[in-house]
């Protein structure tokens, strides 16, 4: 207070102005940090959708490190599958544990026979933290 009185009212105006600038900078900085966090969250938001046979084939061909999962029963899997698919039975007792062993950050393409089980599997996978899941519309019957 003595310093302010010695320097006069002019100093007080500068001090208030500097204080306002500091508060403004902190607010802007906080908003910028929040915006960066929100942008990061947007990038991490999962892509989980049903796609056409053409889009599914395109993803298989052009995406790096794709995990291809057939969620049908082992008997269905034995009777025909998409090349390089692994079988994790959606109706099996260990589906969540087995699917959780996959890399959640890699694109995962899933299918069943007609689309019902794979749609449910996709929801489970999103809940488990998978970031990019594509489900074949119409399932293996459409392949």
Coordinates of C-alpha atoms in Angstrom, one line a residue:
X1 CA 0.0 0.0 0.0
X2 CA 2.8 2.4 0.8
X3 CA 4.5 1.7 -2.5
X4 CA 1.2 2.4 -4.3
X5 CA 0.8 5.7 -2.3
X6 CA 4.4 6.8 -3.1
X7 CA 4.0 6.1 -6.8
X8 CA 0.6 7.7 -7.0
X9 CA -2.7 6.8 -8.7
X10 CA -1.0 6.2 -12.0
X11 CA 0.8 3.2 -10.6
X12 CA -2.4 1.8 -9.2
X13 CA -4.0 2.0 -12.6
X14 CA -1.1 0.1 -14.1
X15 CA -1.3 -2.5 -11.2
X16 CA -5.0 -3.0 -11.9
X17 CA -4.3 -3.3 -15.6
X18 CA -1.5 -5.8 -15.0
X19 CA -3.8 -7.8 -12.7
X20 CA -6.5 -7.9 -15.3
X21 CA -4.1 -9.0 -18.0
X22 CA -2.8 -11.8 -15.7
X23 CA -6.4 -13.0 -15.0
X24 CA -7.2 -12.8 -18.6
X25 CA -4.1 -14.8 -19.6
X26 CA -4.9 -17.5 -17.0
X27 CA -8.5 -17.8 -18.3
X28 CA -7.4 -18.0 -21.9
X29 CA -4.7 -20.5 -21.0
X30 CA -7.2 -22.6 -19.2
X31 CA -9.6 -22.5 -22.2
X32 CA -6.7 -23.4 -24.6
X33 CA -5.8 -26.3 -22.4
X34 CA -9.4 -27.5 -22.2
X35 CA -9.7 -27.1 -26.0
X36 CA -6.6 -29.2 -26.5
X37 CA -8.0 -31.9 -24.2
X38 CA -11.3 -31.7 -26.1
X39 CA -9.5 -32.1 -29.4
X40 CA -7.6 -35.1 -28.1
X41 CA -10.9 -36.6 -26.9
X42 CA -12.5 -36.0 -30.3
X43 CA -9.5 -37.9 -31.9
X44 CA -10.0 -40.7 -29.4
X45 CA -13.7 -41.0 -29.9
X46 CA -14.4 -44.4 -31.2
X47 CA -15.5 -45.1 -34.7
X48 CA -18.0 -47.9 -34.4
X49 CA -20.3 -48.4 -37.3
X50 CA -21.8 -50.9 -39.7
X51 CA -20.4 -50.7 -43.1
X52 CA -21.1 -52.1 -46.6
X53 CA -19.3 -55.1 -48.0
X54 CA -17.3 -52.8 -50.2
X55 CA -16.2 -50.5 -47.4
X56 CA -15.4 -53.6 -45.3
X57 CA -13.2 -55.0 -48.1
X58 CA -11.6 -51.6 -48.6
X59 CA -10.7 -51.4 -44.9
X60 CA -9.3 -55.0 -45.0
X61 CA -7.1 -54.1 -47.9
X62 CA -6.0 -50.5 -47.1
X63 CA -5.9 -50.2 -43.3
X64 CA -2.7 -51.0 -41.4
X65 CA -2.7 -53.6 -38.6
X66 CA -6.3 -54.6 -39.0
X67 CA -7.7 -57.2 -36.6
X68 CA -10.4 -59.3 -38.3
X69 CA -12.7 -61.1 -35.9
X70 CA -15.5 -63.6 -36.7
X71 CA -17.9 -63.6 -33.7
X72 CA -19.8 -66.7 -34.9
X73 CA -19.7 -70.1 -33.2
X74 CA -16.7 -72.4 -33.8
X75 CA -18.9 -74.7 -36.0
X76 CA -20.0 -71.8 -38.2
X77 CA -16.4 -70.7 -38.4
X78 CA -15.3 -74.1 -39.5
X79 CA -17.8 -74.1 -42.4
X80 CA -16.3 -70.9 -43.9
X81 CA -14.7 -67.7 -42.9
X82 CA -13.1 -64.6 -44.3
X83 CA -9.4 -65.2 -44.9
X84 CA -7.2 -64.3 -41.9
X85 CA -10.1 -64.0 -39.5
X86 CA -9.8 -65.2 -35.9
X87 CA -12.8 -66.7 -34.1
X88 CA -14.1 -65.3 -30.9
X89 CA -17.6 -66.6 -30.3
X90 CA -19.9 -63.8 -29.1
X91 CA -22.1 -66.4 -27.4
X92 CA -19.1 -68.0 -25.7
X93 CA -18.7 -67.7 -21.9
X94 CA -15.4 -65.9 -22.3
X95 CA -16.2 -63.4 -25.1
X96 CA -15.3 -60.3 -23.1
X97 CA -12.1 -61.7 -21.8
X98 CA -11.0 -63.0 -25.2
X99 CA -12.0 -59.8 -27.1
X100 CA -10.2 -57.8 -24.5
X101 CA -6.9 -59.5 -25.4
X102 CA -6.9 -57.7 -28.8
X103 CA -5.2 -54.3 -29.2
X104 CA -7.9 -51.7 -28.6
X105 CA -6.1 -49.0 -30.5
X106 CA -5.9 -51.0 -33.7
X107 CA -8.8 -51.1 -36.3
X108 CA -10.9 -54.1 -35.6
X109 CA -13.3 -55.5 -38.3
X110 CA -16.0 -57.8 -37.1
X111 CA -18.7 -60.0 -38.6
X112 CA -21.2 -62.8 -37.8
X113 CA -23.6 -64.7 -40.0
X114 CA -26.2 -62.0 -40.6
X115 CA -25.3 -58.9 -38.5
X116 CA -27.1 -59.4 -35.2
X117 CA -24.3 -60.8 -33.0
X118 CA -21.7 -58.6 -34.5
X119 CA -23.8 -55.5 -33.8
X120 CA -24.1 -56.5 -30.2
X121 CA -20.3 -57.4 -30.1
X122 CA -19.5 -53.9 -31.5
X123 CA -21.4 -52.3 -28.6
X124 CA -19.5 -54.5 -26.1
X125 CA -16.2 -53.6 -27.7
X126 CA -16.9 -49.9 -27.6
X127 CA -17.8 -50.2 -23.9
X128 CA -14.4 -52.0 -23.4
X129 CA -12.5 -49.2 -25.0
X130 CA -12.0 -50.2 -28.6
X131 CA -11.4 -47.1 -30.7
X132 CA -12.1 -48.2 -34.3
X133 CA -14.6 -51.0 -34.9
X134 CA -16.2 -51.7 -38.3
X135 CA -19.0 -54.3 -38.6
X136 CA -19.9 -56.0 -41.8
X137 CA -23.5 -55.2 -42.9
X138 CA -25.3 -58.4 -43.5
X139 CA -22.5 -60.5 -42.0
X140 CA -20.8 -63.4 -43.7
X141 CA -24.0 -64.1 -45.6
X142 CA -23.4 -60.9 -47.5
X143 CA -19.7 -61.6 -48.1

